[in-house]
Short mmCIF file of C-alpha atoms in Angstrom, two decimals:
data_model
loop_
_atom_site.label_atom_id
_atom_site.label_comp_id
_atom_site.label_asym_id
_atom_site.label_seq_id
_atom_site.Cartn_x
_atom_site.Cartn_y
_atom_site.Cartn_z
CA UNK A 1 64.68 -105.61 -21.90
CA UNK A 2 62.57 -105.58 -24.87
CA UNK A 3 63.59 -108.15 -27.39
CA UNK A 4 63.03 -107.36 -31.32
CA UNK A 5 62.73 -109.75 -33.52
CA UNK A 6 63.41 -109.15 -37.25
CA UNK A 7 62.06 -111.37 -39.84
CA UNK A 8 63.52 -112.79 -42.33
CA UNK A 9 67.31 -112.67 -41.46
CA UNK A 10 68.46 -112.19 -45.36
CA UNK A 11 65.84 -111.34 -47.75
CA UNK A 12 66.87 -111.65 -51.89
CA UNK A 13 65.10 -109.78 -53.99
CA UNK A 14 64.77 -108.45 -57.62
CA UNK A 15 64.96 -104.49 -58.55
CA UNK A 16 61.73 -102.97 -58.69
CA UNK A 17 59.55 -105.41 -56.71
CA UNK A 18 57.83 -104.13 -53.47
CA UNK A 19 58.80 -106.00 -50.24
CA UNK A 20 58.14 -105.78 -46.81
CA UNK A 21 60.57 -106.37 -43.29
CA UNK A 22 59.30 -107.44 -40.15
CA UNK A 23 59.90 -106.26 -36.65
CA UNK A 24 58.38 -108.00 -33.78
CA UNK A 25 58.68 -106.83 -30.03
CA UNK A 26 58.19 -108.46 -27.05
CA UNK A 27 56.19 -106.30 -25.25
CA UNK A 28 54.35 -102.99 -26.60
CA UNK A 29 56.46 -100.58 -27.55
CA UNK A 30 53.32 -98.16 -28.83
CA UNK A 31 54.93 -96.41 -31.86
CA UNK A 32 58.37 -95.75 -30.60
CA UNK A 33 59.98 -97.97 -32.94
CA UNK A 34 62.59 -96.30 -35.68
CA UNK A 35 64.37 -98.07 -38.73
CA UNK A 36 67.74 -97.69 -39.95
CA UNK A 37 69.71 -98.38 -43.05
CA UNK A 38 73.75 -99.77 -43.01
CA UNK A 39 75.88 -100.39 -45.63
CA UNK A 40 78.66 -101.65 -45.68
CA UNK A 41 81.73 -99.69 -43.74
CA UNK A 42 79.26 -97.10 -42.83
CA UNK A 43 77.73 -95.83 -39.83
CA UNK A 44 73.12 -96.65 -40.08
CA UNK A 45 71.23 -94.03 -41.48
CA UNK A 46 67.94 -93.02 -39.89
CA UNK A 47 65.10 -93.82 -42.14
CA UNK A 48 61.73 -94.28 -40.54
CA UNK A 49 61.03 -92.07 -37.02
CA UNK A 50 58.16 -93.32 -35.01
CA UNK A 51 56.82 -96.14 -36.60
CA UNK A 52 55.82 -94.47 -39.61
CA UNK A 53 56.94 -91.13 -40.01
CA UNK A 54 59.42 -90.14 -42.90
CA UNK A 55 62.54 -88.55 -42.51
CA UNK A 56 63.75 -85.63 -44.76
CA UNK A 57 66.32 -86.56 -47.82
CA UNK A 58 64.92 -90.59 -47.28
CA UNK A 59 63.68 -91.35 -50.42
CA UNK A 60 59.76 -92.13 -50.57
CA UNK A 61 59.65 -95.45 -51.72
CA UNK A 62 60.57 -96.17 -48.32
CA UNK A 63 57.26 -96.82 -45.94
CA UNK A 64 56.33 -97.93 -42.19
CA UNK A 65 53.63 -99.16 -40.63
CA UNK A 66 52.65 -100.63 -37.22
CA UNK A 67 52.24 -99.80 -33.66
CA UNK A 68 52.44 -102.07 -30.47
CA UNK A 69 54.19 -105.24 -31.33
CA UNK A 70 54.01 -105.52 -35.30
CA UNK A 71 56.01 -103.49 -37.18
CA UNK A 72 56.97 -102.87 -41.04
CA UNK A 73 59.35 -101.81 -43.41
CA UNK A 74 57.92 -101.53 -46.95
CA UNK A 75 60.44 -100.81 -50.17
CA UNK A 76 58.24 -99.80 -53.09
CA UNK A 77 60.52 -100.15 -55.56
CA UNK A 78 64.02 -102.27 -54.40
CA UNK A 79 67.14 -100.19 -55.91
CA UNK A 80 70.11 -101.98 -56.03
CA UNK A 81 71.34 -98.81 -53.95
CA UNK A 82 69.23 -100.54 -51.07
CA UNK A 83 71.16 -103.73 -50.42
CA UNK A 84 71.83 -102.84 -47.16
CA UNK A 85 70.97 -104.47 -43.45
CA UNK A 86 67.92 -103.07 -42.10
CA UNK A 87 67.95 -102.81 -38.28
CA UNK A 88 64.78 -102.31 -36.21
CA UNK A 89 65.20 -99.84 -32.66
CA UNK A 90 62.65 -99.29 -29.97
CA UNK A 91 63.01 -96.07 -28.00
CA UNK A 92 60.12 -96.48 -25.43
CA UNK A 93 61.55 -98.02 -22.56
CA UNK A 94 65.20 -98.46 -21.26
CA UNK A 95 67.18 -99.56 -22.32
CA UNK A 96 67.07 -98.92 -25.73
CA UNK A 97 67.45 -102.40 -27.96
CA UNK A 98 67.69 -103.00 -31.48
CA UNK A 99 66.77 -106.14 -33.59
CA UNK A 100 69.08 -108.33 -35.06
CA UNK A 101 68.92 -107.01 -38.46
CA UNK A 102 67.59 -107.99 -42.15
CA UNK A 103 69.82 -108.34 -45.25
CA UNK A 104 68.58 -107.53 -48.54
CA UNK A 105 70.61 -109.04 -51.25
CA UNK A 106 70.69 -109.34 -54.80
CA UNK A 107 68.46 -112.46 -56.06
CA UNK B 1 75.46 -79.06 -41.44
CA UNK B 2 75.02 -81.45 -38.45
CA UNK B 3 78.43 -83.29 -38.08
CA UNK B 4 79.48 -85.74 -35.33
CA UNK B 5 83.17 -86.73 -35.15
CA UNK B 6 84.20 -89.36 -32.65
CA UNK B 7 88.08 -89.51 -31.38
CA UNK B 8 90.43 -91.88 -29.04
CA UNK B 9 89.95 -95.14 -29.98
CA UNK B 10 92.51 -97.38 -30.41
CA UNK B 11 93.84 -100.77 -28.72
CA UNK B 12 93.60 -101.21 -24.98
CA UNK B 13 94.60 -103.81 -22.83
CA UNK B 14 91.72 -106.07 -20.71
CA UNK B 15 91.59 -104.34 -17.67
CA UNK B 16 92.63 -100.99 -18.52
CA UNK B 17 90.60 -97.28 -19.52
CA UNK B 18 89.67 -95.07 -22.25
CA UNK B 19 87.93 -91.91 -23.26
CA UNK B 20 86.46 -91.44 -26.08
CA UNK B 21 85.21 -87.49 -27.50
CA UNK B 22 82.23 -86.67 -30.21
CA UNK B 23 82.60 -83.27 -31.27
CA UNK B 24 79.11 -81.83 -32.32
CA UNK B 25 78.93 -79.13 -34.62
CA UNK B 26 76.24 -77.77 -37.06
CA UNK B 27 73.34 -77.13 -34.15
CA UNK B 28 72.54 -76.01 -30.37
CA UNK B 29 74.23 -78.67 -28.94
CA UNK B 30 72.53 -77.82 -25.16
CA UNK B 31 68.98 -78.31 -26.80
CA UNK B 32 69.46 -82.38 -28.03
CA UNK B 33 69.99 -85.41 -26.00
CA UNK B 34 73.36 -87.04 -26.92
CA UNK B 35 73.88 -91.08 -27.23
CA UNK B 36 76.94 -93.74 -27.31
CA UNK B 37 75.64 -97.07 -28.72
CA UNK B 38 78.44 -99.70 -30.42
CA UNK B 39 78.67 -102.20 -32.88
CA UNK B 40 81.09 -105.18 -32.62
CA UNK B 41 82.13 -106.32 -36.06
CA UNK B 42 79.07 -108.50 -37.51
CA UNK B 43 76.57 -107.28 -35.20
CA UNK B 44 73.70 -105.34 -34.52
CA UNK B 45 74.09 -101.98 -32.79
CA UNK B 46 73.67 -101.59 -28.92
CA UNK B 47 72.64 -98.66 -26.94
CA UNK B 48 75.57 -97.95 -24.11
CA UNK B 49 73.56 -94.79 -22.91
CA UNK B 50 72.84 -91.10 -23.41
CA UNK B 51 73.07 -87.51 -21.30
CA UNK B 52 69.76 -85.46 -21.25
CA UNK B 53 69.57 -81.82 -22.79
CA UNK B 54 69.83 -78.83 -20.58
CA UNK B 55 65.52 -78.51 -20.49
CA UNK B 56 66.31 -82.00 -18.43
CA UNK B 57 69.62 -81.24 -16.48
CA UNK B 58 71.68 -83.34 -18.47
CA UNK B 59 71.09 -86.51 -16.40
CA UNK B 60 72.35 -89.85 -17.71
CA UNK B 61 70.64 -93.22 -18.29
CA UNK B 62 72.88 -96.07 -19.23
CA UNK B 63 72.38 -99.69 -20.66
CA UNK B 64 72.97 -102.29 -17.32
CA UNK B 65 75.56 -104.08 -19.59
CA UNK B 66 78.27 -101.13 -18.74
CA UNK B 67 76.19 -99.51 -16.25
CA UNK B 68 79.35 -98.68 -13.23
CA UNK B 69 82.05 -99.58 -15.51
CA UNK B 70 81.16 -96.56 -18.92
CA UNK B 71 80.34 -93.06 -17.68
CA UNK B 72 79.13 -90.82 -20.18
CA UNK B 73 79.27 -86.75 -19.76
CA UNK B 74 79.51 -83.63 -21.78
CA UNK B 75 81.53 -80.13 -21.89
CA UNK B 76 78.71 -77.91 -23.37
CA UNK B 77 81.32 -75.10 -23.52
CA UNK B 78 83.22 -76.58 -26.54
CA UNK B 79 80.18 -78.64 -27.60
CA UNK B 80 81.96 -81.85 -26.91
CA UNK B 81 80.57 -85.55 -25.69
CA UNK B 82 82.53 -88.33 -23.65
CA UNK B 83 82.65 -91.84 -23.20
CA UNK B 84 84.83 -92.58 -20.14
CA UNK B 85 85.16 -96.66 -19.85
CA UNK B 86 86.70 -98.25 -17.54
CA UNK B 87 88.16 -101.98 -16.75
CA UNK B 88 87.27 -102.72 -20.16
CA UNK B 89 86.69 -106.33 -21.54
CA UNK B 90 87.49 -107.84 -24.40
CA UNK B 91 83.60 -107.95 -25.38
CA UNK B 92 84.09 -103.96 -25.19
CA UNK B 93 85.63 -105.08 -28.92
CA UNK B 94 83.67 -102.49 -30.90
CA UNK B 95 83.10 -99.82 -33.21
CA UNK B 96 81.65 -96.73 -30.66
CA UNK B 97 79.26 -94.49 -32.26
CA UNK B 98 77.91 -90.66 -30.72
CA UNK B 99 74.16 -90.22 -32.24
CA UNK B 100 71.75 -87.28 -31.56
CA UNK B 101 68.08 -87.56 -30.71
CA UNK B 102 66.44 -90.59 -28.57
CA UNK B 103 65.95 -91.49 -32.47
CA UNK B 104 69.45 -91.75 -33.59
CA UNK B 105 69.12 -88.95 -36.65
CA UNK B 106 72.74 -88.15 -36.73
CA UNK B 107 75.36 -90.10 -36.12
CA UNK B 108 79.29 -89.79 -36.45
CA UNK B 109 81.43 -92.12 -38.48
CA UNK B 110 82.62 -94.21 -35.44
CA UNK B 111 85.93 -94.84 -33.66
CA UNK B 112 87.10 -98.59 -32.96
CA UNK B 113 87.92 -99.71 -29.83
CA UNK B 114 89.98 -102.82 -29.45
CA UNK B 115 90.54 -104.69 -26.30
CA UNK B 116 92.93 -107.22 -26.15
CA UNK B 117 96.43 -107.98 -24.29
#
């Protein structure tokens, strides 16, 4: 199975400052990697398809990058409507794994 | 509007079975792969498995965790996906999610499923 690693495990941060999550995979997953969003009580929300393409109603301070191993999720612009865990999913070989997860929360 | 609704959770004893139901409304249901991944409380998500679209015969894949024990299938009459699990564990201890898409776009607001004696 693919392993993902997400990096840091809780992240604190300040409104308005730009940060960056990490998602690390074991083997090459080309760009079939896909980020989600979970708050509290509620079921993840898709936010980046593919690595780095956006998804329709996400807002646009939300970015990704990477393809192979290395992977990021960039927040231009932390809302306190964003402390959330961040989960990491690759979709390119079976089965399907997700990382651990990142918390953002309030510094 | 896409909408996913997931039914017939509930407490279960270790050992026993349960079926769960999404009911998909809000697009061609035939066209989309469907998915059942869970969360236990505190966790990350896992994948269970998913059932192919008609363009791909509506095979199944599953994760080798429940792979013999969780069968997944779908009534594309009434637009309706099932989780069939069987001689479940108390690691089965989850909330059970249906999602759309090999990229989980849409998912439905999950069903608990507690197994314990």
């Amino acid at each position: 199975d693919v392993v993902l690693t997400q990096s840091p495990a809780t992240l604190s941060v300040t409104p308005g400052e730009r940060i960056s999550l990490s998602c690390r995979a074991s083997e090459s997953v080309d760009t079939y990697l896909h980020w989600y969003q979970q708050k509290p009580n509620e079921s993840p929300r898709l936010l980046i398809k593919y690595a780095s393409q956006s998804i329709s109603g996400i807002p646009s301070r939300f970015s990704g990058s990477g393809s192979g191993t290395d992977f990021t999720l960039s927040i231009n612009g932390v809302e306190l409507e964003d402390l959330s865990i961040y989960y990491c999913q690759q979709g390119n070989s079976l089965p399907y794994t997700f990382g651990a997860g990142t918390k953002l929360e309030l510094k | 509007e896409v909408k996913l609704l997931e039914s017939g959770g509930g407490l279960v004893q270790p050992g026993g079975s349960m079926r769960l139901s999404c009911a998909a409304s809000g697009f061609t249901f035939t066209d989309f792969y469907m998915n059942w991944i869970r969360q236990p409380a505190g966790k990350a998500p896992e994948w269970l498995g998913f059932i192919r679209n008609k363009a791909n015969g509506y095979t199944t894949e599953y994760n080798p965790s429940v792979k013999g024990r969780f069968t997944i299938s779908r009534d594309n009459t009434q637009n309706m996906l099932y989780l069939q699990m069987n001689t479940l564990r108390a690691e089965d201890t989850a909330t059970y999610y249906c999602a759309r898409r090999p990229y989980f776009d849409y998912w439905g607001q999950g069903v608990m499923v507690t197994v314990s004696s």
